[in-house]
Coordinates of C-alpha atoms in Angstrom, one line a residue:
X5 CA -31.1 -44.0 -86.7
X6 CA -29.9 -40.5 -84.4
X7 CA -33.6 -41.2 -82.4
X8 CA -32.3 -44.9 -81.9
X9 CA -28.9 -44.7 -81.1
X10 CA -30.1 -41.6 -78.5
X11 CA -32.5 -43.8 -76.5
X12 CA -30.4 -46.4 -76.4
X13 CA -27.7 -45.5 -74.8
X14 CA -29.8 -43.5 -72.1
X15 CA -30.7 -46.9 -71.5
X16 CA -27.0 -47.9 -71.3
X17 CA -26.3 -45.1 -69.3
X18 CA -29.1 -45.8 -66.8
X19 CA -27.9 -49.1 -66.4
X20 CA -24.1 -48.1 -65.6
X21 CA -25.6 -44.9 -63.5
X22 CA -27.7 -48.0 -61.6
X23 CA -25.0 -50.0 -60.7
X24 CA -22.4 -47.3 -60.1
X25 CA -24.9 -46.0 -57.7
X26 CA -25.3 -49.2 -56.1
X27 CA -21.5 -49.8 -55.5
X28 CA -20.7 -46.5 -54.5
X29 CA -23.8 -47.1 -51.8
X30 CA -21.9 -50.0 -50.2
X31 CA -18.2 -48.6 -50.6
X32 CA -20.0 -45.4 -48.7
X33 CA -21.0 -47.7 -45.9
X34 CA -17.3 -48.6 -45.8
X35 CA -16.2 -45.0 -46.1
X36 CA -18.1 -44.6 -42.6
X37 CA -16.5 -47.5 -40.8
X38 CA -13.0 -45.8 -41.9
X39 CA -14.3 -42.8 -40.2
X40 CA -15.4 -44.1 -36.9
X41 CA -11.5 -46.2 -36.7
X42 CA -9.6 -42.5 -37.8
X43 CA -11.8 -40.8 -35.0
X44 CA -11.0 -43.7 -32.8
X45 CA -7.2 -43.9 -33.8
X46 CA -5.8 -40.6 -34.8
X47 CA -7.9 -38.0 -33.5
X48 CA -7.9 -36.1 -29.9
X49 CA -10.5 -37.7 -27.7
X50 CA -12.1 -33.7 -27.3
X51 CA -12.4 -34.0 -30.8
X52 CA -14.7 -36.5 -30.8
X53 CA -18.5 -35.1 -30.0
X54 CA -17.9 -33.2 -32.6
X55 CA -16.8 -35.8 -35.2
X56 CA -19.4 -38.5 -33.8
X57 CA -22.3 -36.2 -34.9
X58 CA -21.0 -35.9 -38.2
X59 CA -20.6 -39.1 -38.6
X60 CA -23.8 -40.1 -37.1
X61 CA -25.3 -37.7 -39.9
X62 CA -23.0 -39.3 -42.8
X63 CA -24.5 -42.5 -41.8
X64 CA -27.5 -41.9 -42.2
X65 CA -27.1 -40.8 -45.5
X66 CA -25.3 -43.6 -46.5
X67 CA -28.2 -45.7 -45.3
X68 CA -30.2 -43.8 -47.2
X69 CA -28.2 -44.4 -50.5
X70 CA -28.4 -47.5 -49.7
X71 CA -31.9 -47.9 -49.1
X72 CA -32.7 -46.1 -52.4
X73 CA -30.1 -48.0 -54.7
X74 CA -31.6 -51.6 -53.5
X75 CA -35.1 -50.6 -53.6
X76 CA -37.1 -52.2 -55.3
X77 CA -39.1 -48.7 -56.4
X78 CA -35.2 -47.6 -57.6
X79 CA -36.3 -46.9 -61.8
X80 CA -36.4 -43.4 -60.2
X81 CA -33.6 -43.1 -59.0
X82 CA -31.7 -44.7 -62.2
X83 CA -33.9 -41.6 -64.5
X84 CA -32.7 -39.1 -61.6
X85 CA -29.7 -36.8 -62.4
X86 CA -29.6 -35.2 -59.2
X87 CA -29.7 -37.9 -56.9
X88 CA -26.3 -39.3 -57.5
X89 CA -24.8 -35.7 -57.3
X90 CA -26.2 -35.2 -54.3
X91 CA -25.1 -38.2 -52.5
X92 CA -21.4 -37.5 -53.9
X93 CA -21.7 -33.4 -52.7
X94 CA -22.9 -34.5 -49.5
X95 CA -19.3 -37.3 -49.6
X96 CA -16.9 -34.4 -50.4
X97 CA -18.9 -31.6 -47.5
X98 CA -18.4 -34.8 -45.4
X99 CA -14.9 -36.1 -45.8
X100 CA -13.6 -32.3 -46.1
X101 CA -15.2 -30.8 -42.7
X102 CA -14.2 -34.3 -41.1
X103 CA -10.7 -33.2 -41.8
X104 CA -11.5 -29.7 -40.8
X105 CA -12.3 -31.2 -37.2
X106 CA -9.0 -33.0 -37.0
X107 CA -6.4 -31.4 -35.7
X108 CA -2.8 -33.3 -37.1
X109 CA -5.4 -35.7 -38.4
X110 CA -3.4 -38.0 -40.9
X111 CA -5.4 -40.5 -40.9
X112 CA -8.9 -38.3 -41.7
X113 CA -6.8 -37.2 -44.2
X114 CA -6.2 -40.7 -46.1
X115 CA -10.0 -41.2 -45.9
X116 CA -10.3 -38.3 -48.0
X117 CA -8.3 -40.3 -50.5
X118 CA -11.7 -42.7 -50.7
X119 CA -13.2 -40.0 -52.9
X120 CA -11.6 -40.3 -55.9
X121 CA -13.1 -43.8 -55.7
X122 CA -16.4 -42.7 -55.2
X123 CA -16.3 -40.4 -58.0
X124 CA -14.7 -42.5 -60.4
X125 CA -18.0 -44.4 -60.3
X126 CA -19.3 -41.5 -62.2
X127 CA -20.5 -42.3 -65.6
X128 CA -20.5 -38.4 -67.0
X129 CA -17.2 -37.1 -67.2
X130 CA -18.7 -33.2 -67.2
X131 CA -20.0 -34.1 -64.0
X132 CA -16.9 -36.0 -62.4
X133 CA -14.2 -33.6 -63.7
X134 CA -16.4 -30.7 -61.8
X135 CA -16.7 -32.7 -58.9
X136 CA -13.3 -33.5 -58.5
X137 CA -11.9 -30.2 -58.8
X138 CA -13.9 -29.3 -55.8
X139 CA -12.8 -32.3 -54.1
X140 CA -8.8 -31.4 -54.6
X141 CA -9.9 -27.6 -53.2
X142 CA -11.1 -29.5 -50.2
X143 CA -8.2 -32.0 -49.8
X144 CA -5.8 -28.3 -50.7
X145 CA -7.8 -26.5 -47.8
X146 CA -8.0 -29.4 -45.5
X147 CA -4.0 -29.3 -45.3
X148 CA -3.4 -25.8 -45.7
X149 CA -5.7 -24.5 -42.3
X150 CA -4.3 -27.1 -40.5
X151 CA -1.1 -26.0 -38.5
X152 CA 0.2 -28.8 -36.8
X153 CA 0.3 -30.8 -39.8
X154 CA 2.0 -28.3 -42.1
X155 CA 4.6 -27.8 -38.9
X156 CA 5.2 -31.2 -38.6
X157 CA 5.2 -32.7 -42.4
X158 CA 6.4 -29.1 -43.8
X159 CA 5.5 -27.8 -47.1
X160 CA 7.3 -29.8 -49.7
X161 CA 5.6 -32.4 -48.0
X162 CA 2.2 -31.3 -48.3
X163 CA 2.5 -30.1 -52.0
X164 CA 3.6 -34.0 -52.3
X165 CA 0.3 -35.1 -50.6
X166 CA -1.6 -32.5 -52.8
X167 CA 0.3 -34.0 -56.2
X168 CA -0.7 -37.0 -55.2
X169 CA -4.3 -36.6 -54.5
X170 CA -4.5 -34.5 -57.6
X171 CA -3.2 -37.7 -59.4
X172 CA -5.5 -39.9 -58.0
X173 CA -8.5 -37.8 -59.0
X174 CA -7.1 -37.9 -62.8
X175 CA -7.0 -41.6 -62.2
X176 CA -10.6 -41.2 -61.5
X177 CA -11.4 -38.9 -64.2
X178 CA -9.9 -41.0 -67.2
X179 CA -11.8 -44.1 -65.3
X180 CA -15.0 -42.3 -66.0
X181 CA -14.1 -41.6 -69.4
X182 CA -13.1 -45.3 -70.1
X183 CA -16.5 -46.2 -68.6
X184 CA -18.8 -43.3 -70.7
X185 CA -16.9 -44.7 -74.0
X186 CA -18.0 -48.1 -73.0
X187 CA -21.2 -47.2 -72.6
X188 CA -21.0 -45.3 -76.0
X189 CA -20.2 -48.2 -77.6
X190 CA -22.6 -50.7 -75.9
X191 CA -24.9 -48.5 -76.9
X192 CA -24.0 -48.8 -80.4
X193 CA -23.2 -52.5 -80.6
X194 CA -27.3 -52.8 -79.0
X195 CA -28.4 -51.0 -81.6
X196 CA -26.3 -52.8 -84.4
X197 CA -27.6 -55.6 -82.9
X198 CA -31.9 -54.6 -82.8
X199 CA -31.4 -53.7 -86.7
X200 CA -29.6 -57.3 -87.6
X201 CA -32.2 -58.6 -85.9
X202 CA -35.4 -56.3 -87.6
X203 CA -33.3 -57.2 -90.7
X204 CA -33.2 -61.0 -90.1
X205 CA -37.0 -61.2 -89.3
X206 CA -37.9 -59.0 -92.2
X207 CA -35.9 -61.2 -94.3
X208 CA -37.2 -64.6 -92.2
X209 CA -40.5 -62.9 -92.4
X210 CA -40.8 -62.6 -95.9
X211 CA -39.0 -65.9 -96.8
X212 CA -41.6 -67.9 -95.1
X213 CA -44.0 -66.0 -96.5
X214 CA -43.1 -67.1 -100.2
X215 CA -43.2 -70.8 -98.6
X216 CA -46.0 -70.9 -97.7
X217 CA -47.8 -68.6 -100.8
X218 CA -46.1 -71.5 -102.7
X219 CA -47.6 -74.2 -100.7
X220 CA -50.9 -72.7 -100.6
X221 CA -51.2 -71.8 -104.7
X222 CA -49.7 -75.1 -105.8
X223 CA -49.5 -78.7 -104.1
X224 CA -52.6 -77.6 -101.8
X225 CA -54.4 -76.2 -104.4
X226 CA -53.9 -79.7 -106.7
X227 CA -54.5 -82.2 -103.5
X228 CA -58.0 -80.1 -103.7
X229 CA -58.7 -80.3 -107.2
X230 CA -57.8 -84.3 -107.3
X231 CA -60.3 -84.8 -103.9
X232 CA -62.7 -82.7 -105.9
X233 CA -62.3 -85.2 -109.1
X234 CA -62.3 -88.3 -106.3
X235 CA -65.6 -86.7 -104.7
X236 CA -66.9 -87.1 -108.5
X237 CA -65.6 -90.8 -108.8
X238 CA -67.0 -92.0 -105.9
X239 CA -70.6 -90.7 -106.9
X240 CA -70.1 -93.4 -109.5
X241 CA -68.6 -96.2 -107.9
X242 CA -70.4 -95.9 -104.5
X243 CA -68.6 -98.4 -101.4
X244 CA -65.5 -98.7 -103.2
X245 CA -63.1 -98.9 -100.7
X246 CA -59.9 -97.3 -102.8
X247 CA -61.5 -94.6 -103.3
X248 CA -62.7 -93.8 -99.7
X249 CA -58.7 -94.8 -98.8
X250 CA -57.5 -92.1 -101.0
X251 CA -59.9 -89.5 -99.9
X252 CA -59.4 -90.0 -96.4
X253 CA -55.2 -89.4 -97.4
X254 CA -55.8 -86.6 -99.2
X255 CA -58.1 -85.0 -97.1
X256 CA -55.4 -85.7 -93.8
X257 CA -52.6 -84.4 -96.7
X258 CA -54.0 -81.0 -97.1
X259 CA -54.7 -80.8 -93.5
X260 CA -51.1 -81.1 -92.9
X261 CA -50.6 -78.4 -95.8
X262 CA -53.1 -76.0 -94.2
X263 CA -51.5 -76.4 -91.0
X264 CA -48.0 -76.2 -92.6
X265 CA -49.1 -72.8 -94.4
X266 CA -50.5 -71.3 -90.9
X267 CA -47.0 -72.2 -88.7
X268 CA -44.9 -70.6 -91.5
X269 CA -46.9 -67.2 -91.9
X270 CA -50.6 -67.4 -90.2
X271 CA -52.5 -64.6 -92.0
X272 CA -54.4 -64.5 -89.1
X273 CA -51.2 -62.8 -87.3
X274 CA -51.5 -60.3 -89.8
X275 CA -55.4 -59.7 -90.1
X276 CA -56.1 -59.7 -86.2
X277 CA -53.1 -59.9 -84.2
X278 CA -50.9 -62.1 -82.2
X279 CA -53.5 -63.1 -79.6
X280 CA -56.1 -64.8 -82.3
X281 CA -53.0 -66.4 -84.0
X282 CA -51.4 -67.9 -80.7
X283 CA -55.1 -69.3 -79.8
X284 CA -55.8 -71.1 -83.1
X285 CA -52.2 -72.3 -83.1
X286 CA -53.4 -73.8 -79.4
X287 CA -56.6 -75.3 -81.0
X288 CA -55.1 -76.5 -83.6
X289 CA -52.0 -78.4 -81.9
X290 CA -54.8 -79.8 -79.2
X291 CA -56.8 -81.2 -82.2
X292 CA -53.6 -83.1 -83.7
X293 CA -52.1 -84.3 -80.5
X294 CA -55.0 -84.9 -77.8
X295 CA -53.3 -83.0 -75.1
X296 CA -55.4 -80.7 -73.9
X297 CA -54.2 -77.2 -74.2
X298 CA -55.6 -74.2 -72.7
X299 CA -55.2 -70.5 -73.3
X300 CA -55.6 -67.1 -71.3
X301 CA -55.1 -64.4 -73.4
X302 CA -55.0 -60.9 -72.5
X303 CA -53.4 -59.3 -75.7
X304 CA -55.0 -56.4 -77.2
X305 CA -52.8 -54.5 -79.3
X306 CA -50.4 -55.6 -82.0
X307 CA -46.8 -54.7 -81.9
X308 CA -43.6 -55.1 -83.8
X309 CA -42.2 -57.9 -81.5
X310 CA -45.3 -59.9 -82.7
X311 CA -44.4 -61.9 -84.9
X312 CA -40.5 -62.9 -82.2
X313 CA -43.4 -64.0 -79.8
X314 CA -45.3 -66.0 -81.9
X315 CA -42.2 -67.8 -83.5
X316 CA -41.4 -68.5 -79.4
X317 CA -44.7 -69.9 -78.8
X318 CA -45.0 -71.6 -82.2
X319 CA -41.8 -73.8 -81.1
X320 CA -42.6 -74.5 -77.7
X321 CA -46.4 -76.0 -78.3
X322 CA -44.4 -77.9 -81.2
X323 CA -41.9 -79.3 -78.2
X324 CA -44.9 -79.6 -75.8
X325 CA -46.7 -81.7 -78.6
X326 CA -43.3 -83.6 -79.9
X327 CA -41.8 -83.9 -76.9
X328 CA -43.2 -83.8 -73.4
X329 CA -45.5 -86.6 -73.6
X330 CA -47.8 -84.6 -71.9
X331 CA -51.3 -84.5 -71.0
X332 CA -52.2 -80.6 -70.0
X333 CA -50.8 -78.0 -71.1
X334 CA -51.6 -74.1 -70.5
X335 CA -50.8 -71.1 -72.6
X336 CA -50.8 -67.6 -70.8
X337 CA -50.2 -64.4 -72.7
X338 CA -50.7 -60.9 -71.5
X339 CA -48.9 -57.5 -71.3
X340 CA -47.3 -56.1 -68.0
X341 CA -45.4 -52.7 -67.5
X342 CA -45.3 -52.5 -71.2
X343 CA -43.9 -55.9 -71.7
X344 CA -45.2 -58.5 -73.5
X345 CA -45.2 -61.8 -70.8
X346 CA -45.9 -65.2 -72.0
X347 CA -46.1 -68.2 -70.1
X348 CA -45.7 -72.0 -71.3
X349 CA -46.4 -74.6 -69.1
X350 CA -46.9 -78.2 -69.5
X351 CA -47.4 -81.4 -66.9
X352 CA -45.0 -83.6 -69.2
X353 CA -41.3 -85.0 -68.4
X354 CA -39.5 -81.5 -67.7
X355 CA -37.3 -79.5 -70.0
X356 CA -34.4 -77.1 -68.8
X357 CA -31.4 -75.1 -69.8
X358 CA -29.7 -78.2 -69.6
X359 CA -31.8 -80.0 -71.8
X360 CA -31.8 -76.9 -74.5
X361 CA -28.1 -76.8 -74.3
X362 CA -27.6 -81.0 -74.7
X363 CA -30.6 -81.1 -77.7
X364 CA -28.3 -77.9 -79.6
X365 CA -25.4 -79.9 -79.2
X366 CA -27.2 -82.5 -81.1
X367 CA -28.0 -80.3 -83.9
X368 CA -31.7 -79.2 -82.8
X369 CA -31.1 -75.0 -82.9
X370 CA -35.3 -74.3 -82.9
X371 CA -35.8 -73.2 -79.7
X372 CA -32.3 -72.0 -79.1
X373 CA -32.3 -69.7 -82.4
X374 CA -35.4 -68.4 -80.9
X375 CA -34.3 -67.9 -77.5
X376 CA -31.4 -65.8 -79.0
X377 CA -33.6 -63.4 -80.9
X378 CA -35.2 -62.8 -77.4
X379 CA -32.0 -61.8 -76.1
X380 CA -31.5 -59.6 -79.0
X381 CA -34.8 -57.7 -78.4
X382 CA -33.5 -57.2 -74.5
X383 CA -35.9 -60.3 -73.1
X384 CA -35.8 -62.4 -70.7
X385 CA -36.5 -66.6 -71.4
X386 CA -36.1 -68.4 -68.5
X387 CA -37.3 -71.6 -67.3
X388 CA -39.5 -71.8 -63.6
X389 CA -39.4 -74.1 -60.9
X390 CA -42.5 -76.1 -61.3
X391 CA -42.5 -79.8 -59.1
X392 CA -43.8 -81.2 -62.6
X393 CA -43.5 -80.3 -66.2
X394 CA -41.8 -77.4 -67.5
X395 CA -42.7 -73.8 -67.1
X396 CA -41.0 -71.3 -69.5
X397 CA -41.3 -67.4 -69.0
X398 CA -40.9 -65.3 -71.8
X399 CA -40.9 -61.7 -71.5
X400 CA -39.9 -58.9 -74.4
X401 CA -40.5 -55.6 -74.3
X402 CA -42.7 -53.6 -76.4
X403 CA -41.7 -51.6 -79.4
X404 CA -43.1 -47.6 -78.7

């Protein structure tokens, strides 16, 4: 449970550090603009070589962040610890030797009031309260080594302007500890959330299980053993049409019984794994209906979302079969980046969210039920543009 609740809310926190990273990126990019207007505005013009290659330099580096946060290679920069520190040492250096080049420069000095906000997009509070009390040692020596400004604002003023920055980097400290108790607590809602759903599978799992044990052992077993006796009888009374009538039921009735068993728990999920079971559930759904059904399976080993993917696929061929009044229809299976992918596609009369959302409304929760236990293992269902038919992408990722 300590194992779990660990790696999950690394992966919270990788998500928040992902998209903190991101929006600091873009606020950075504004952060420059701000610069170029305060050098423009309310610094001396000999001022400005100086300034202009610092801020060419802080540009780059915010392109940079930039680059990295949006790229599409960026899972290493969400595991990173350091990169994120970096970019925000490099924002304090820069904003506190921008104000060190101004001289009287109030309005550099306001931009220095951007990191706070930059920080508070921190998602470790260790990290952000060390960071900002180097930023307020940089805000304290920007105003004290600058003599015009202390001349002209005096000193009660500029204990004000410290008192205030100082506030705004506690606002941006208890900000970061709102957002690393959220995370906490996503954390541990996701994990609450895996085990109701191991628990409601295990219980789903073994419920079914008696079903179709029951089926199997007793009206199965007696269709058999009258067809057996009816096999006898019509030894006896050869051409008698009754008898070939209630042979060909029977025979059609414990088909319907056999399938019945495998759709509620196919031992064949258990004895060779999920890519045998989806293929005979394929075969046999193309015998029944006449569609013609093809598979491409690429699934060697078995995992614990097994039998989640199999219940997906088991209620879309039963929609593709019920439903689409298709012809074609194409089963892909396969694991990529250690997630199980499965595609559905059919050349029928189209199915969407829309569809989904109007058929639960009428009381049909199949394939809606199953599209939330999808969600609960963090997957993805999700329905492709295709110029005919439906195409529904599945992907869950695998249990270590």
């Amino acid at each position: 449970m300590a194992d779990t609740s660990d790696a999950e809310l690394r992966r919270v926190r990788r998500i928040h550090q992902l998209r903190s990273y991101r929006i600091a990126s873009v606020v950075r990019i504004g952060v420059v603009g701000l610069m170029v207007a305060a050098m423009i505005i309310g610094t001396a013009r000999f001022e400005w070589p100086r300034q202009g290659i610092l801020i060419v330099a802080y540009s780059f580096v915010a392109l940079c962040a930039v680059a990295l946060a949006f790229s599409p290679f960026h899972q290493w920069v969400a595991l990173g610890r350091l990169e994120p520190v970096a970019f925000t040492v490099i924002d304090v250096i820069a904003l506190t030797v921008f104000q060190l080049l101004s001289t009287d420069g109030v309005y550099p000095l306001l931009i220095m009031t951007m990191l706070p906000i930059l920080l508070g997009l921190d998602v470790s509070s260790r990290r952000a309260a060390v960071v900002l009390i180097f930023s307020m040692a940089g805000f304290a020596i920007a105003v004290l080594q600058d003599p015009e400004m202390l001349r002209s604002i005096g000193i009660f003023e500029a204990t004000f302007r410290f008192a205030l920055y100082g506030f705004l980097c506690a606002t941006a400290y208890t900000a970061v500890r709102i957002a690393e108790r959220h995370t906490r607590s996503v954390a541990g809602l996701s994990v609450l959330r895996e085990e109701l759903l191991a628990q409601t599978m295990t219980a789903q799992d073994v419920l079914q299980r008696r079903i179709s044990e029951a089926i199997h052992d007793g009206p199965l077993q007696d269709i058999l053993a009258v067809r057996q006796e009816l096999v006898e009888l019509e030894t006896m009374l050869p051409g008698d049409e009754r008898v070939e009538r209630a042979l060909a039921g029977l025979q059609a009735a414990s088909q319907s019984l056999r399938q019945a068993t495998f759709e509620l728990h196919p031992a064949v999920l258990e004895q060779v794994g999920l890519g045998a079971a989806v293929h005979q559930l394929a075969s046999d759904a193309a015998d029944r209906s006449g569609i013609e059904i093809s598979t491409d399976i690429d699934y060697p080993d078995r995992n614990e979302i097994d039998p989640i993917v199999f219940g997906v696929v088991r209620e879309l061929v039963s929609n593709v079969v019920q439903h689409s009044q298709a012809r074609r229809a194409s089963i892909t299976l396969g694991v990529t980046d250690n997630r199980c992918v499965l595609h559905v596609v059919d050349d029928g009369v189209g199915f969407n969210t829309e569809t989904m959302a109007r058929r639960l409304g009428e009381g049909h929760i199949g394939l809606a039920s199953h599209r939330a236990r999808i969600d609960a293992a963090r997957g993805v269902f999700v329905f492709l543009d295709t110029p005919v038919g439906t195409h529904i992408c599945v992907e869950v990722p695998l249990k270590s």
